[in-house]
PDB file of C-alpha atoms in Angstrom:
ATOM      1  CA  MET A  14      -6.512  -3.454  -9.183  1.00 41.00           C
ATOM      2  CA  THR A  15      -4.132  -5.104 -11.589  1.00 44.00           C
ATOM      3  CA  ARG A  16      -3.366  -3.871 -15.060  1.00 46.00           C
ATOM      4  CA  SER A  17      -5.079  -6.839 -16.737  1.00 45.00           C
ATOM      5  CA  LYS A  18      -8.407  -6.121 -15.003  1.00 45.00           C
ATOM      6  CA  ILE A  19      -8.449  -2.537 -16.217  1.00 45.00           C
ATOM      7  CA  PHE A  20      -7.006  -2.672 -19.658  1.00 52.00           C
ATOM      8  CA  ASN A  21      -6.536  -5.808 -21.685  1.00 55.00           C
ATOM      9  CA  LEU A  22      -6.836  -5.154 -25.403  1.00 58.00           C
ATOM     10  CA  GLN A  23      -5.318  -7.864 -27.534  1.00 64.00           C
ATOM     11  CA  GLY A  24      -2.447  -6.630 -29.665  1.00 68.00           C
ATOM     12  CA  ILE A  25      -2.094  -3.252 -27.889  1.00 73.00           C
ATOM     13  CA  LYS A  26       1.269  -2.503 -26.287  1.00 77.00           C
ATOM     14  CA  MET A  27       0.837  -0.606 -23.051  1.00 78.00           C
ATOM     15  CA  PRO A  28       3.174   2.350 -22.462  1.00 83.00           C
ATOM     16  CA  GLU A  29       5.577   1.893 -19.569  1.00 88.00           C
ATOM     17  CA  LEU A  30       5.761   4.214 -16.601  1.00 90.00           C
ATOM     18  CA  THR A  31       9.491   4.919 -16.627  1.00 92.00           C
ATOM     19  CA  HIS A  32      11.315   7.436 -14.454  1.00 93.00           C
ATOM     20  CA  GLU A  33      11.658   9.765 -17.447  1.00 95.00           C
ATOM     21  CA  ARG A  34       7.958   9.466 -18.264  1.00 94.00           C
ATOM     22  CA  MET A  35       7.022  10.220 -14.652  1.00 95.00           C
ATOM     23  CA  GLN A  36       9.086  13.394 -14.804  1.00 95.00           C
ATOM     24  CA  GLU A  37       7.202  14.417 -17.954  1.00 95.00           C
ATOM     25  CA  LEU A  38       3.823  13.610 -16.408  1.00 95.00           C
ATOM     26  CA  LYS A  39       4.637  15.694 -13.314  1.00 96.00           C
ATOM     27  CA  GLN A  40       4.954  18.783 -15.542  1.00 97.00           C
ATOM     28  CA  THR A  41       1.457  18.442 -17.075  1.00 96.00           C
ATOM     29  CA  PRO A  42      -1.662  20.018 -15.541  1.00 97.00           C
ATOM     30  CA  LYS A  43      -3.091  16.563 -14.789  1.00 96.00           C
ATOM     31  CA  GLY A  44       0.220  15.437 -13.301  1.00 97.00           C
ATOM     32  CA  LYS A  45       0.377  18.533 -11.106  1.00 97.00           C
ATOM     33  CA  LEU A  46      -3.158  17.798  -9.913  1.00 96.00           C
ATOM     34  CA  ILE A  47      -2.122  14.248  -8.994  1.00 96.00           C
ATOM     35  CA  THR A  48       1.097  15.289  -7.237  1.00 96.00           C
ATOM     36  CA  GLY A  49      -0.793  17.992  -5.332  1.00 95.00           C
ATOM     37  CA  THR A  50      -3.425  15.535  -4.089  1.00 94.00           C
ATOM     38  CA  GLY A  51      -3.377  14.736  -0.389  1.00 93.00           C
ATOM     39  CA  ILE A  52      -2.891  11.128   0.716  1.00 93.00           C
ATOM     40  CA  ASP A  53      -6.458  10.870   2.019  1.00 94.00           C
ATOM     41  CA  ALA A  54      -7.953  11.853  -1.348  1.00 96.00           C
ATOM     42  CA  PHE A  55      -6.132   9.248  -3.422  1.00 95.00           C
ATOM     43  CA  PRO A  56      -8.640   6.407  -3.006  1.00 95.00           C
ATOM     44  CA  ASP A  57     -11.436   8.560  -4.436  1.00 96.00           C
ATOM     45  CA  LEU A  58      -9.208   9.955  -7.186  1.00 96.00           C
ATOM     46  CA  LEU A  59      -8.053   6.502  -8.234  1.00 96.00           C
ATOM     47  CA  LYS A  60     -11.605   5.131  -8.205  1.00 96.00           C
ATOM     48  CA  LEU A  61     -12.730   8.014 -10.427  1.00 96.00           C
ATOM     49  CA  MET A  62      -9.839   7.388 -12.828  1.00 96.00           C
ATOM     50  CA  GLU A  63     -10.598   3.666 -12.863  1.00 96.00           C
ATOM     51  CA  THR A  64     -14.279   4.251 -13.581  1.00 96.00           C
ATOM     52  CA  SER A  65     -13.367   6.569 -16.434  1.00 96.00           C
ATOM     53  CA  LEU A  66     -11.092   3.893 -17.919  1.00 94.00           C
ATOM     54  CA  HIS A  67     -13.869   1.313 -17.701  1.00 95.00           C
ATOM     55  CA  ASP A  68     -16.275   3.709 -19.419  1.00 96.00           C
ATOM     56  CA  GLN A  69     -13.766   4.435 -22.171  1.00 95.00           C
ATOM     57  CA  LEU A  70     -13.133   0.727 -22.668  1.00 91.00           C
ATOM     58  CA  ALA A  71     -16.863   0.030 -22.949  1.00 94.00           C
ATOM     59  CA  LYS A  72     -17.181   2.819 -25.503  1.00 94.00           C
ATOM     60  CA  TYR A  73     -14.212   1.470 -27.465  1.00 91.00           C
ATOM     61  CA  ASP A  74     -15.671  -2.057 -27.464  1.00 90.00           C
ATOM     62  CA  HIS A  75     -19.018  -0.727 -28.671  1.00 93.00           C
ATOM     63  CA  MET A  76     -17.343   1.265 -31.435  1.00 92.00           C
ATOM     64  CA  LYS A  77     -15.380  -1.793 -32.513  1.00 88.00           C
ATOM     65  CA  ARG A  78     -18.412  -4.117 -32.478  1.00 91.00           C
ATOM     66  CA  THR A  79     -20.548  -1.708 -34.494  1.00 90.00           C
ATOM     67  CA  GLY A  80     -17.755  -1.036 -36.976  1.00 88.00           C
ATOM     68  CA  GLN A  81     -17.584   2.698 -36.305  1.00 84.00           C
ATOM     69  CA  ASP A  82     -14.937   4.958 -37.826  1.00 84.00           C
ATOM     70  CA  SER A  83     -11.483   3.508 -37.183  1.00 85.00           C
ATOM     71  CA  ALA A  84      -9.933   6.995 -36.886  1.00 88.00           C
ATOM     72  CA  LYS A  85     -12.286   7.821 -33.972  1.00 90.00           C
ATOM     73  CA  ARG A  86     -11.502   4.465 -32.379  1.00 88.00           C
ATOM     74  CA  LYS A  87      -7.786   5.153 -32.711  1.00 87.00           C
ATOM     75  CA  LEU A  88      -8.167   8.572 -31.043  1.00 91.00           C
ATOM     76  CA  LEU A  89     -10.138   6.997 -28.199  1.00 92.00           C
ATOM     77  CA  LEU A  90      -7.506   4.282 -27.858  1.00 90.00           C
ATOM     78  CA  MET A  91      -4.730   6.865 -27.624  1.00 91.00           C
ATOM     79  CA  GLU A  92      -6.709   8.737 -24.955  1.00 94.00           C
ATOM     80  CA  MET A  93      -7.231   5.507 -23.011  1.00 93.00           C
ATOM     81  CA  LEU A  94      -3.535   4.667 -23.142  1.00 92.00           C
ATOM     82  CA  GLU A  95      -2.643   8.119 -21.816  1.00 94.00           C
ATOM     83  CA  ASP A  96      -5.307   7.954 -19.093  1.00 95.00           C
ATOM     84  CA  HIS A  97      -4.071   4.499 -18.065  1.00 93.00           C
ATOM     85  CA  LEU A  98      -0.551   5.874 -17.740  1.00 95.00           C
ATOM     86  CA  TYR A  99      -1.841   8.663 -15.486  1.00 97.00           C
ATOM     87  CA  TRP A 100      -3.730   6.053 -13.466  1.00 96.00           C
ATOM     88  CA  GLU A 101      -0.484   4.128 -12.891  1.00 95.00           C
ATOM     89  CA  PHE A 102       1.272   7.427 -12.102  1.00 97.00           C
ATOM     90  CA  ALA A 103      -1.383   8.221  -9.482  1.00 97.00           C
ATOM     91  CA  TYR A 104      -0.865   4.822  -7.819  1.00 95.00           C
ATOM     92  CA  HIS A 105       2.857   5.472  -7.771  1.00 96.00           C
ATOM     93  CA  MET A 106       2.383   8.930  -6.244  1.00 96.00           C
ATOM     94  CA  MET A 107       0.023   7.532  -3.609  1.00 96.00           C
ATOM     95  CA  PHE A 108       2.696   5.025  -2.589  1.00 95.00           C
ATOM     96  CA  ILE A 109       5.354   7.751  -2.456  1.00 94.00           C
ATOM     97  CA  LYS A 110       3.160   9.955  -0.264  1.00 94.00           C
ATOM     98  CA  TRP A 111       2.222   7.025   1.975  1.00 93.00           C
ATOM     99  CA  ARG A 112       5.910   6.130   2.416  1.00 93.00           C
ATOM    100  CA  GLU A 113       6.826   9.738   3.176  1.00 91.00           C
ATOM    101  CA  GLN A 114       4.037   9.875   5.758  1.00 89.00           C
ATOM    102  CA  LYS A 115       5.288   6.704   7.438  1.00 88.00           C
ATOM    103  CA  VAL A 116       8.877   7.976   7.509  1.00 88.00           C
ATOM    104  CA  SER A 117       7.861  11.318   9.018  1.00 87.00           C
ATOM    105  CA  LYS A 118       5.768   9.587  11.696  1.00 84.00           C
ATOM    106  CA  ALA A 119       8.711   7.335  12.569  1.00 82.00           C
ATOM    107  CA  SER A 120      11.061  10.297  13.000  1.00 72.00           C
TER     108      SER A 120
END
């Protein structure tokens, strides 16, 4: 799924998944969970992460439409941005593990 289908909030700059940021994410509990995930479990993990992002986005939209507290909306937005970065990180890790699996089978 492309970035625009998951997360397209006008005026919000998405954080980039740089090499340095990936190294930081690997050190977090969530990052360790992702890096420790087996290749066969990634589709389910990514679907779960994607569903969570959709739920958060729906909640954010509802909060915005009903004019709820902007501080709570900002906190939710920050959480969504972080979760989206982990989602991209998980896709990257799945590709790395897939590539490693293909290389080891070819050897």
